[in-house]
Amino acid sequence: MINTTNSIEVLWLEDLACQDVTRVGGKVANLSRLAALERVPAGFCLPTAVYTNWTAHPNQRMILDKMEATITNAYNTLAAFVHKEKLSVAVRSSAVNEDGQDSSFAGLFETYLNIVGSKAVHGAVQRCWASAQAARVDTYRTHQGQAATPVQLAVLIQELVAADFSAVVFSANPVTGNRDEIVINASWGLGESIVGGTVTPDTIVVRKTDGAIQQRITADKSRMTILAAAGVQEVAVPRPMRNVPVVTDEQAQEMAQLAQKLEQTMGWPVDLECAYADAQLYLLQCRPITTLS
């Protein structure tokens, strides 16, 4: 059914409705569930109904104009809440069936980082929507048996953490399947170089039973993603930092404790994206590990 009203709904991460997967997708629903418990950057979501209405509406320009006013109001509210006049945000796609236990959709939908200003956010949301119509998404959804149903896509607009370093943390070893090992991959800067596979990160293995560090491999980290004047860019890591361990033992154990806690909270082994900024640990994403048997 096409929405013919003048209002476009916004849900905030702390809203109970923001935990409804059918309204906000898996990525946002998981983060919303944890936002009151952990240090999750503040943000708001344009729910799946907005995308669905845009794709079905005979006057898509009218929907975009309404959405621009909605985004401007919500963006200004978020900027005031975090006390930043020039607020930099991440604009992140969140599809229904994404970050579930059967399918992850990892890397298929777009994310845009270091977006400043409501007009730029409005444009990034449209690019996220466009990514849902890419051929690679159709191929993946067909493989998952989801081709018969239309894509349901929400978009999260969230305060950007200017990370000193980032990490992906698994509460079970995704390679060996060992449930008593927490595996941390960490590298300098934002996490895009890790998840995009353009850097070989440091690896730390922590034992669940007592928090002991069982293994530490310090990689030659040649690339890192940093903030640019507009968006982000991948650059060479300064040579003195390339072979230096990114994570201290204490930070590794803090991330391991978070992974173990969230595994208990969510009820399944977790794959986390985290960032440290100004010595504070932030949770950016939580999803199931889909590679475990």
Short mmCIF file of N, CA and C in Angstrom, two decimals, residues 43-223:
data_model
loop_
_atom_site.label_atom_id
_atom_site.label_comp_id
_atom_site.label_asym_id
_atom_site.label_seq_id
_atom_site.Cartn_x
_atom_site.Cartn_y
_atom_site.Cartn_z
N GLY A 43 21.98 7.39 16.82
CA GLY A 43 21.56 7.50 15.43
C GLY A 43 20.07 7.33 15.26
N PHE A 44 19.61 7.54 14.04
CA PHE A 44 18.20 7.36 13.69
C PHE A 44 18.10 6.56 12.40
N CYS A 45 16.93 6.00 12.16
CA CYS A 45 16.73 5.08 11.05
C CYS A 45 15.53 5.50 10.21
N LEU A 46 15.71 5.45 8.90
CA LEU A 46 14.59 5.53 7.97
C LEU A 46 14.13 4.10 7.71
N PRO A 47 12.95 3.71 8.19
CA PRO A 47 12.56 2.30 8.14
C PRO A 47 12.27 1.79 6.74
N THR A 48 12.08 0.48 6.66
CA THR A 48 11.87 -0.18 5.38
C THR A 48 10.67 0.39 4.62
N ALA A 49 9.67 0.85 5.35
CA ALA A 49 8.46 1.36 4.69
C ALA A 49 8.76 2.55 3.80
N VAL A 50 9.77 3.34 4.13
CA VAL A 50 10.10 4.52 3.32
C VAL A 50 10.65 4.08 1.96
N TYR A 51 11.57 3.12 1.98
CA TYR A 51 12.11 2.59 0.73
C TYR A 51 11.02 1.92 -0.10
N THR A 52 10.19 1.11 0.56
CA THR A 52 9.12 0.41 -0.16
C THR A 52 8.15 1.40 -0.80
N ASN A 53 7.81 2.45 -0.08
CA ASN A 53 6.89 3.45 -0.61
C ASN A 53 7.53 4.19 -1.80
N TRP A 54 8.81 4.48 -1.69
CA TRP A 54 9.51 5.18 -2.78
C TRP A 54 9.53 4.33 -4.06
N THR A 55 9.80 3.02 -3.91
CA THR A 55 9.87 2.17 -5.10
C THR A 55 8.51 2.01 -5.77
N ALA A 56 7.42 2.12 -4.99
CA ALA A 56 6.08 1.87 -5.54
C ALA A 56 5.35 3.14 -5.95
N HIS A 57 5.82 4.29 -5.49
CA HIS A 57 5.07 5.54 -5.68
C HIS A 57 5.22 6.07 -7.11
N PRO A 58 4.13 6.52 -7.72
CA PRO A 58 4.23 7.06 -9.08
C PRO A 58 4.99 8.38 -9.16
N ASN A 59 5.12 9.07 -8.02
CA ASN A 59 5.85 10.34 -7.99
C ASN A 59 7.01 10.22 -7.00
N GLN A 60 8.09 9.60 -7.43
CA GLN A 60 9.22 9.36 -6.52
C GLN A 60 9.86 10.67 -6.08
N ARG A 61 9.84 11.69 -6.93
CA ARG A 61 10.42 12.97 -6.57
C ARG A 61 9.73 13.56 -5.35
N MET A 62 8.41 13.39 -5.26
CA MET A 62 7.67 13.90 -4.11
C MET A 62 8.11 13.21 -2.82
N ILE A 63 8.34 11.89 -2.90
CA ILE A 63 8.81 11.15 -1.73
C ILE A 63 10.19 11.67 -1.31
N LEU A 64 11.07 11.90 -2.27
CA LEU A 64 12.41 12.38 -1.95
C LEU A 64 12.36 13.77 -1.32
N ASP A 65 11.48 14.62 -1.80
CA ASP A 65 11.35 15.96 -1.22
C ASP A 65 10.86 15.89 0.23
N LYS A 66 9.87 15.04 0.48
CA LYS A 66 9.39 14.85 1.86
C LYS A 66 10.51 14.31 2.74
N MET A 67 11.25 13.36 2.19
CA MET A 67 12.32 12.74 2.97
C MET A 67 13.42 13.73 3.29
N GLU A 68 13.70 14.64 2.39
CA GLU A 68 14.75 15.63 2.64
C GLU A 68 14.42 16.48 3.86
N ALA A 69 13.16 16.89 3.98
CA ALA A 69 12.74 17.68 5.14
C ALA A 69 12.84 16.85 6.42
N THR A 70 12.47 15.58 6.34
CA THR A 70 12.53 14.70 7.51
C THR A 70 13.98 14.50 7.95
N ILE A 71 14.87 14.25 6.99
CA ILE A 71 16.28 14.04 7.31
C ILE A 71 16.89 15.29 7.92
N THR A 72 16.57 16.45 7.38
CA THR A 72 17.11 17.70 7.91
C THR A 72 16.74 17.87 9.38
N ASN A 73 15.49 17.61 9.72
CA ASN A 73 15.03 17.76 11.10
C ASN A 73 15.73 16.75 12.01
N ALA A 74 15.79 15.48 11.57
CA ALA A 74 16.39 14.44 12.41
C ALA A 74 17.90 14.64 12.55
N TYR A 75 18.56 15.03 11.46
CA TYR A 75 20.01 15.26 11.49
C TYR A 75 20.34 16.40 12.47
N ASN A 76 19.57 17.48 12.43
CA ASN A 76 19.80 18.60 13.34
C ASN A 76 19.54 18.19 14.79
N THR A 77 18.54 17.35 15.00
CA THR A 77 18.26 16.84 16.35
C THR A 77 19.42 15.99 16.86
N LEU A 78 19.94 15.13 16.00
CA LEU A 78 21.08 14.29 16.38
C LEU A 78 22.31 15.14 16.68
N ALA A 79 22.57 16.14 15.85
CA ALA A 79 23.73 17.01 16.07
C ALA A 79 23.64 17.72 17.42
N ALA A 80 22.44 18.18 17.77
CA ALA A 80 22.24 18.84 19.05
C ALA A 80 22.43 17.86 20.20
N PHE A 81 21.97 16.63 20.01
CA PHE A 81 22.06 15.61 21.07
C PHE A 81 23.51 15.27 21.39
N VAL A 82 24.36 15.17 20.36
CA VAL A 82 25.76 14.81 20.59
C VAL A 82 26.66 16.04 20.72
N HIS A 83 26.04 17.22 20.69
CA HIS A 83 26.75 18.49 20.89
C HIS A 83 27.84 18.72 19.85
N LYS A 84 27.47 18.49 18.58
CA LYS A 84 28.40 18.73 17.48
C LYS A 84 27.69 19.55 16.42
N GLU A 85 28.20 20.76 16.20
CA GLU A 85 27.59 21.63 15.20
C GLU A 85 27.83 21.09 13.79
N LYS A 86 29.04 20.57 13.55
CA LYS A 86 29.37 19.97 12.26
C LYS A 86 29.47 18.46 12.46
N LEU A 87 28.33 17.80 12.34
CA LEU A 87 28.24 16.39 12.69
C LEU A 87 28.60 15.51 11.49
N SER A 88 29.54 14.61 11.71
CA SER A 88 29.91 13.62 10.71
C SER A 88 29.19 12.31 11.04
N VAL A 89 28.56 11.71 10.04
CA VAL A 89 27.78 10.50 10.28
C VAL A 89 28.19 9.38 9.32
N ALA A 90 27.81 8.18 9.71
CA ALA A 90 27.85 7.02 8.83
C ALA A 90 26.43 6.77 8.35
N VAL A 91 26.26 6.54 7.06
CA VAL A 91 24.96 6.22 6.47
C VAL A 91 25.03 4.77 6.03
N ARG A 92 24.25 3.90 6.70
CA ARG A 92 24.45 2.46 6.58
C ARG A 92 23.15 1.76 6.18
N SER A 93 23.21 0.94 5.15
CA SER A 93 22.06 0.13 4.74
C SER A 93 21.80 -0.97 5.76
N SER A 94 20.51 -1.31 5.93
CA SER A 94 20.13 -2.39 6.85
C SER A 94 18.90 -3.09 6.27
N ALA A 95 19.11 -4.26 5.68
CA ALA A 95 18.02 -4.97 5.01
C ALA A 95 17.41 -6.02 5.93
N VAL A 96 16.11 -6.26 5.72
CA VAL A 96 15.48 -7.42 6.34
C VAL A 96 16.17 -8.66 5.78
N ASN A 97 16.46 -9.62 6.64
CA ASN A 97 17.22 -10.85 6.34
C ASN A 97 18.74 -10.61 6.37
N GLU A 98 19.18 -9.36 6.53
CA GLU A 98 20.61 -9.09 6.67
C GLU A 98 21.02 -9.32 8.12
N ASP A 99 22.26 -9.78 8.30
CA ASP A 99 22.83 -10.03 9.62
C ASP A 99 21.99 -11.01 10.43
N GLY A 100 21.39 -11.99 9.72
CA GLY A 100 20.67 -13.07 10.39
C GLY A 100 21.55 -14.29 10.51
N GLN A 101 21.00 -15.35 11.11
CA GLN A 101 21.80 -16.55 11.35
C GLN A 101 21.95 -17.41 10.09
N ASP A 102 21.13 -17.15 9.07
CA ASP A 102 21.21 -17.94 7.85
C ASP A 102 21.88 -17.20 6.70
N SER A 103 21.85 -15.88 6.73
CA SER A 103 22.47 -15.09 5.65
C SER A 103 22.94 -13.76 6.21
N SER A 104 24.09 -13.28 5.72
CA SER A 104 24.67 -12.05 6.27
C SER A 104 24.55 -10.86 5.33
N PHE A 105 24.55 -11.09 4.01
CA PHE A 105 24.57 -10.02 3.01
C PHE A 105 25.79 -9.12 3.17
N ALA A 106 26.85 -9.62 3.79
CA ALA A 106 28.02 -8.79 4.09
C ALA A 106 28.59 -8.17 2.83
N GLY A 107 28.72 -6.84 2.83
CA GLY A 107 29.35 -6.12 1.74
C GLY A 107 28.47 -5.87 0.53
N LEU A 108 27.22 -6.37 0.54
CA LEU A 108 26.38 -6.21 -0.65
C LEU A 108 25.70 -4.85 -0.70
N PHE A 109 25.25 -4.37 0.44
CA PHE A 109 24.60 -3.07 0.49
C PHE A 109 25.63 -2.02 0.90
N GLU A 110 25.43 -0.80 0.45
CA GLU A 110 26.46 0.22 0.62
C GLU A 110 26.42 0.90 1.99
N THR A 111 27.59 1.35 2.40
CA THR A 111 27.77 2.21 3.58
C THR A 111 28.58 3.42 3.15
N TYR A 112 28.21 4.59 3.64
CA TYR A 112 28.95 5.82 3.32
C TYR A 112 29.37 6.48 4.63
N LEU A 113 30.67 6.80 4.72
CA LEU A 113 31.25 7.30 5.96
C LEU A 113 31.66 8.75 5.83
N ASN A 114 31.67 9.44 6.97
CA ASN A 114 32.08 10.84 7.04
C ASN A 114 31.22 11.72 6.14
N ILE A 115 29.91 11.57 6.30
CA ILE A 115 28.94 12.38 5.57
C ILE A 115 28.54 13.54 6.48
N VAL A 116 28.68 14.76 5.99
CA VAL A 116 28.43 15.95 6.80
C VAL A 116 27.37 16.81 6.13
N GLY A 117 26.33 17.16 6.89
CA GLY A 117 25.26 18.01 6.37
C GLY A 117 24.06 17.19 5.91
N SER A 118 22.87 17.73 6.12
CA SER A 118 21.65 16.98 5.82
C SER A 118 21.49 16.71 4.33
N LYS A 119 21.93 17.64 3.47
CA LYS A 119 21.80 17.41 2.02
C LYS A 119 22.68 16.25 1.58
N ALA A 120 23.88 16.18 2.15
CA ALA A 120 24.77 15.07 1.82
C ALA A 120 24.21 13.75 2.32
N VAL A 121 23.58 13.77 3.50
CA VAL A 121 22.95 12.56 4.03
C VAL A 121 21.82 12.11 3.10
N HIS A 122 21.02 13.06 2.64
CA HIS A 122 19.92 12.76 1.74
C HIS A 122 20.43 12.06 0.48
N GLY A 123 21.52 12.53 -0.07
CA GLY A 123 22.11 11.90 -1.24
C GLY A 123 22.64 10.51 -0.94
N ALA A 124 23.26 10.34 0.24
CA ALA A 124 23.81 9.03 0.60
C ALA A 124 22.71 8.00 0.81
N VAL A 125 21.58 8.43 1.36
CA VAL A 125 20.44 7.52 1.52
C VAL A 125 19.98 7.01 0.16
N GLN A 126 19.90 7.89 -0.82
CA GLN A 126 19.48 7.47 -2.15
C GLN A 126 20.48 6.49 -2.78
N ARG A 127 21.77 6.68 -2.49
CA ARG A 127 22.77 5.74 -3.02
C ARG A 127 22.65 4.38 -2.33
N CYS A 128 22.32 4.38 -1.03
CA CYS A 128 22.06 3.11 -0.34
C CYS A 128 20.89 2.39 -0.97
N TRP A 129 19.83 3.14 -1.27
CA TRP A 129 18.67 2.53 -1.93
C TRP A 129 19.06 1.95 -3.29
N ALA A 130 19.86 2.68 -4.03
CA ALA A 130 20.28 2.20 -5.35
C ALA A 130 21.06 0.90 -5.25
N SER A 131 21.84 0.75 -4.17
CA SER A 131 22.64 -0.47 -4.01
C SER A 131 21.77 -1.70 -3.83
N ALA A 132 20.53 -1.50 -3.35
CA ALA A 132 19.62 -2.63 -3.16
C ALA A 132 19.14 -3.19 -4.49
N GLN A 133 19.32 -2.43 -5.57
CA GLN A 133 18.85 -2.86 -6.89
C GLN A 133 20.00 -3.37 -7.77
N ALA A 134 21.17 -3.55 -7.17
CA ALA A 134 22.34 -4.01 -7.92
C ALA A 134 22.21 -5.49 -8.26
N ALA A 135 22.85 -5.89 -9.35
CA ALA A 135 22.78 -7.28 -9.81
C ALA A 135 23.34 -8.24 -8.77
N ARG A 136 24.38 -7.83 -8.04
CA ARG A 136 24.99 -8.73 -7.05
C ARG A 136 24.00 -9.08 -5.94
N VAL A 137 23.12 -8.12 -5.59
CA VAL A 137 22.10 -8.39 -4.57
C VAL A 137 21.09 -9.42 -5.10
N ASP A 138 20.66 -9.25 -6.33
CA ASP A 138 19.74 -10.21 -6.94
C ASP A 138 20.34 -11.61 -6.95
N THR A 139 21.60 -11.70 -7.32
CA THR A 139 22.28 -13.00 -7.38
C THR A 139 22.33 -13.65 -6.01
N TYR A 140 22.71 -12.88 -4.99
CA TYR A 140 22.82 -13.43 -3.63
C TYR A 140 21.45 -13.85 -3.12
N ARG A 141 20.42 -13.01 -3.33
CA ARG A 141 19.08 -13.32 -2.84
C ARG A 141 18.52 -14.55 -3.55
N THR A 142 18.81 -14.72 -4.83
CA THR A 142 18.38 -15.92 -5.54
C THR A 142 19.02 -17.16 -4.94
N HIS A 143 20.33 -17.06 -4.62
CA HIS A 143 21.05 -18.17 -4.00
C HIS A 143 20.47 -18.52 -2.64
N GLN A 144 19.96 -17.50 -1.92
CA GLN A 144 19.39 -17.71 -0.59
C GLN A 144 17.90 -18.07 -0.64
N GLY A 145 17.32 -18.16 -1.84
CA GLY A 145 15.91 -18.50 -1.97
C GLY A 145 14.97 -17.37 -1.62
N GLN A 146 15.45 -16.10 -1.78
CA GLN A 146 14.65 -14.94 -1.41
C GLN A 146 14.19 -14.12 -2.61
N ALA A 147 14.42 -14.62 -3.81
CA ALA A 147 14.18 -13.82 -5.02
C ALA A 147 12.71 -13.49 -5.22
N ALA A 148 11.81 -14.30 -4.65
CA ALA A 148 10.38 -14.09 -4.89
C ALA A 148 9.82 -12.91 -4.10
N THR A 149 10.54 -12.45 -3.08
CA THR A 149 10.07 -11.34 -2.25
C THR A 149 10.90 -10.10 -2.54
N PRO A 150 10.29 -8.92 -2.52
CA PRO A 150 11.07 -7.70 -2.79
C PRO A 150 12.03 -7.37 -1.66
N VAL A 151 13.08 -6.65 -1.99
CA VAL A 151 14.03 -6.17 -0.99
C VAL A 151 13.33 -5.21 -0.03
N GLN A 152 13.57 -5.38 1.24
CA GLN A 152 13.08 -4.45 2.26
C GLN A 152 14.30 -3.82 2.92
N LEU A 153 14.50 -2.53 2.68
CA LEU A 153 15.74 -1.88 3.08
C LEU A 153 15.47 -0.67 3.96
N ALA A 154 16.10 -0.65 5.12
CA ALA A 154 16.12 0.52 5.97
C ALA A 154 17.50 1.16 5.86
N VAL A 155 17.62 2.40 6.34
CA VAL A 155 18.92 3.10 6.32
C VAL A 155 19.14 3.73 7.69
N LEU A 156 20.32 3.46 8.27
CA LEU A 156 20.71 4.01 9.57
C LEU A 156 21.63 5.20 9.36
N ILE A 157 21.33 6.30 10.02
CA ILE A 157 22.19 7.48 10.02
C ILE A 157 22.72 7.61 11.45
N GLN A 158 24.02 7.46 11.62
CA GLN A 158 24.62 7.27 12.95
C GLN A 158 25.88 8.12 13.10
N GLU A 159 26.05 8.69 14.27
CA GLU A 159 27.26 9.46 14.55
C GLU A 159 28.50 8.62 14.21
N LEU A 160 29.43 9.21 13.47
CA LEU A 160 30.64 8.50 13.07
C LEU A 160 31.69 8.55 14.18
N VAL A 161 32.24 7.40 14.49
CA VAL A 161 33.35 7.32 15.44
C VAL A 161 34.65 7.46 14.67
N ALA A 162 35.42 8.51 14.98
CA ALA A 162 36.72 8.73 14.33
C ALA A 162 37.75 7.82 14.99
N ALA A 163 37.80 6.58 14.54
CA ALA A 163 38.54 5.53 15.23
C ALA A 163 40.05 5.71 15.14
N ASP A 164 40.72 5.53 16.27
CA ASP A 164 42.17 5.40 16.28
C ASP A 164 42.56 4.05 15.69
N PHE A 165 41.80 3.01 16.07
CA PHE A 165 41.93 1.71 15.42
C PHE A 165 40.60 0.99 15.52
N SER A 166 40.42 0.01 14.67
CA SER A 166 39.17 -0.73 14.59
C SER A 166 39.46 -2.22 14.68
N ALA A 167 38.40 -2.99 14.98
CA ALA A 167 38.57 -4.43 15.14
C ALA A 167 37.30 -5.15 14.76
N VAL A 168 37.48 -6.36 14.26
CA VAL A 168 36.40 -7.32 14.08
C VAL A 168 36.66 -8.43 15.10
N VAL A 169 35.64 -8.76 15.89
CA VAL A 169 35.79 -9.69 17.00
C VAL A 169 34.79 -10.83 16.84
N PHE A 170 35.28 -12.06 16.93
CA PHE A 170 34.44 -13.25 16.84
C PHE A 170 34.43 -13.95 18.20
N SER A 171 33.23 -14.25 18.72
CA SER A 171 33.15 -14.90 20.03
C SER A 171 33.40 -16.40 19.94
N ALA A 172 33.60 -16.92 18.75
CA ALA A 172 34.07 -18.29 18.53
C ALA A 172 34.99 -18.24 17.32
N ASN A 173 35.91 -19.18 17.25
CA ASN A 173 36.87 -19.17 16.14
C ASN A 173 36.15 -19.53 14.85
N PRO A 174 36.03 -18.58 13.90
CA PRO A 174 35.24 -18.84 12.68
C PRO A 174 35.93 -19.80 11.72
N VAL A 175 37.22 -20.06 11.92
CA VAL A 175 37.96 -20.95 11.03
C VAL A 175 37.94 -22.39 11.56
N THR A 176 38.29 -22.56 12.84
CA THR A 176 38.37 -23.90 13.41
C THR A 176 37.06 -24.34 14.05
N GLY A 177 36.19 -23.38 14.37
CA GLY A 177 34.94 -23.71 15.06
C GLY A 177 35.08 -23.83 16.56
N ASN A 178 36.27 -23.57 17.11
CA ASN A 178 36.50 -23.69 18.55
C ASN A 178 35.68 -22.65 19.31
N ARG A 179 34.75 -23.10 20.16
CA ARG A 179 33.87 -22.18 20.88
C ARG A 179 34.53 -21.58 22.12
N ASP A 180 35.73 -22.03 22.46
CA ASP A 180 36.43 -21.48 23.62
C ASP A 180 37.48 -20.45 23.21
N GLU A 181 37.50 -20.06 21.93
CA GLU A 181 38.46 -19.06 21.48
C GLU A 181 37.74 -17.83 20.94
N ILE A 182 38.15 -16.67 21.40
CA ILE A 182 37.69 -15.39 20.86
C ILE A 182 38.79 -14.85 19.96
N VAL A 183 38.44 -14.54 18.73
CA VAL A 183 39.43 -14.12 17.74
C VAL A 183 39.21 -12.64 17.41
N ILE A 184 40.28 -11.86 17.50
CA ILE A 184 40.24 -10.42 17.24
C ILE A 184 41.15 -10.10 16.05
N ASN A 185 40.61 -9.41 15.06
CA ASN A 185 41.41 -8.86 13.96
C ASN A 185 41.37 -7.35 14.09
N ALA A 186 42.53 -6.70 14.16
CA ALA A 186 42.58 -5.26 14.43
C ALA A 186 43.58 -4.57 13.52
N SER A 187 43.25 -3.31 13.16
CA SER A 187 44.16 -2.52 12.34
C SER A 187 43.91 -1.04 12.61
N TRP A 188 44.85 -0.21 12.16
CA TRP A 188 44.76 1.23 12.39
C TRP A 188 43.60 1.84 11.60
N GLY A 189 43.05 2.93 12.13
CA GLY A 189 42.04 3.70 11.41
C GLY A 189 40.66 3.08 11.46
N LEU A 190 39.85 3.44 10.47
CA LEU A 190 38.49 2.93 10.38
C LEU A 190 38.49 1.48 9.93
N GLY A 191 37.37 0.81 10.17
CA GLY A 191 37.31 -0.63 9.93
C GLY A 191 37.16 -1.05 8.49
N GLU A 192 37.00 -0.11 7.56
CA GLU A 192 36.74 -0.48 6.17
C GLU A 192 37.89 -1.27 5.56
N SER A 193 39.12 -1.00 5.97
CA SER A 193 40.25 -1.75 5.40
C SER A 193 40.23 -3.21 5.85
N ILE A 194 39.71 -3.46 7.05
CA ILE A 194 39.61 -4.84 7.54
C ILE A 194 38.51 -5.58 6.81
N VAL A 195 37.30 -5.01 6.84
CA VAL A 195 36.15 -5.72 6.25
C VAL A 195 36.27 -5.78 4.73
N GLY A 196 36.98 -4.84 4.13
CA GLY A 196 37.18 -4.85 2.69
C GLY A 196 38.33 -5.74 2.24
N GLY A 197 39.12 -6.24 3.20
CA GLY A 197 40.20 -7.16 2.88
C GLY A 197 41.42 -6.53 2.25
N THR A 198 41.60 -5.21 2.40
CA THR A 198 42.75 -4.55 1.78
C THR A 198 43.94 -4.44 2.72
N VAL A 199 43.78 -4.90 3.96
CA VAL A 199 44.89 -4.91 4.90
C VAL A 199 44.92 -6.27 5.59
N THR A 200 46.12 -6.74 5.89
CA THR A 200 46.26 -7.92 6.74
C THR A 200 46.33 -7.43 8.18
N PRO A 201 45.29 -7.67 8.99
CA PRO A 201 45.25 -7.10 10.34
C PRO A 201 46.05 -7.94 11.33
N ASP A 202 46.31 -7.36 12.49
CA ASP A 202 46.83 -8.14 13.61
C ASP A 202 45.77 -9.15 14.03
N THR A 203 46.20 -10.28 14.54
CA THR A 203 45.29 -11.30 15.05
C THR A 203 45.66 -11.62 16.49
N ILE A 204 44.65 -11.59 17.36
CA ILE A 204 44.83 -11.96 18.77
C ILE A 204 43.78 -13.00 19.11
N VAL A 205 44.20 -14.08 19.73
CA VAL A 205 43.28 -15.14 20.16
C VAL A 205 43.25 -15.15 21.69
N VAL A 206 42.04 -15.02 22.24
CA VAL A 206 41.84 -14.96 23.69
C VAL A 206 41.02 -16.18 24.11
N ARG A 207 41.46 -16.83 25.17
CA ARG A 207 40.73 -17.98 25.69
C ARG A 207 39.55 -17.52 26.54
N LYS A 208 38.37 -18.07 26.28
CA LYS A 208 37.17 -17.64 26.98
C LYS A 208 37.21 -17.96 28.48
N THR A 209 37.71 -19.13 28.81
CA THR A 209 37.57 -19.61 30.17
C THR A 209 38.26 -18.72 31.20
N ASP A 210 39.41 -18.14 30.85
CA ASP A 210 40.14 -17.33 31.82
C ASP A 210 40.64 -16.00 31.26
N GLY A 211 40.35 -15.68 29.99
CA GLY A 211 40.77 -14.41 29.42
C GLY A 211 42.23 -14.34 29.03
N ALA A 212 42.92 -15.49 29.06
CA ALA A 212 44.35 -15.51 28.72
C ALA A 212 44.52 -15.33 27.22
N ILE A 213 45.55 -14.58 26.85
CA ILE A 213 45.87 -14.40 25.43
C ILE A 213 46.71 -15.58 24.98
N GLN A 214 46.14 -16.38 24.07
CA GLN A 214 46.79 -17.60 23.62
C GLN A 214 47.73 -17.39 22.46
N GLN A 215 47.39 -16.40 21.63
CA GLN A 215 48.20 -16.18 20.42
C GLN A 215 48.11 -14.72 20.03
N ARG A 216 49.21 -14.20 19.53
CA ARG A 216 49.25 -12.83 19.01
C ARG A 216 50.12 -12.80 17.77
N ILE A 217 49.53 -12.40 16.66
CA ILE A 217 50.27 -12.27 15.40
C ILE A 217 50.21 -10.80 14.98
N THR A 218 51.35 -10.14 14.95
CA THR A 218 51.42 -8.74 14.54
C THR A 218 51.78 -8.68 13.06
N ALA A 219 50.83 -8.19 12.27
CA ALA A 219 51.00 -8.18 10.82
C ALA A 219 51.75 -6.93 10.35
N ASP A 220 52.19 -6.99 9.12
CA ASP A 220 52.75 -5.82 8.44
C ASP A 220 51.56 -5.09 7.80
N LYS A 221 51.07 -4.08 8.49
CA LYS A 221 49.82 -3.40 8.10
C LYS A 221 50.15 -2.24 7.17
N SER A 222 49.96 -2.45 5.89
CA SER A 222 50.43 -1.46 4.91
C SER A 222 49.39 -0.38 4.59
N ARG A 223 48.08 -0.68 4.81
CA ARG A 223 47.03 0.25 4.42
C ARG A 223 46.11 0.56 5.60
#
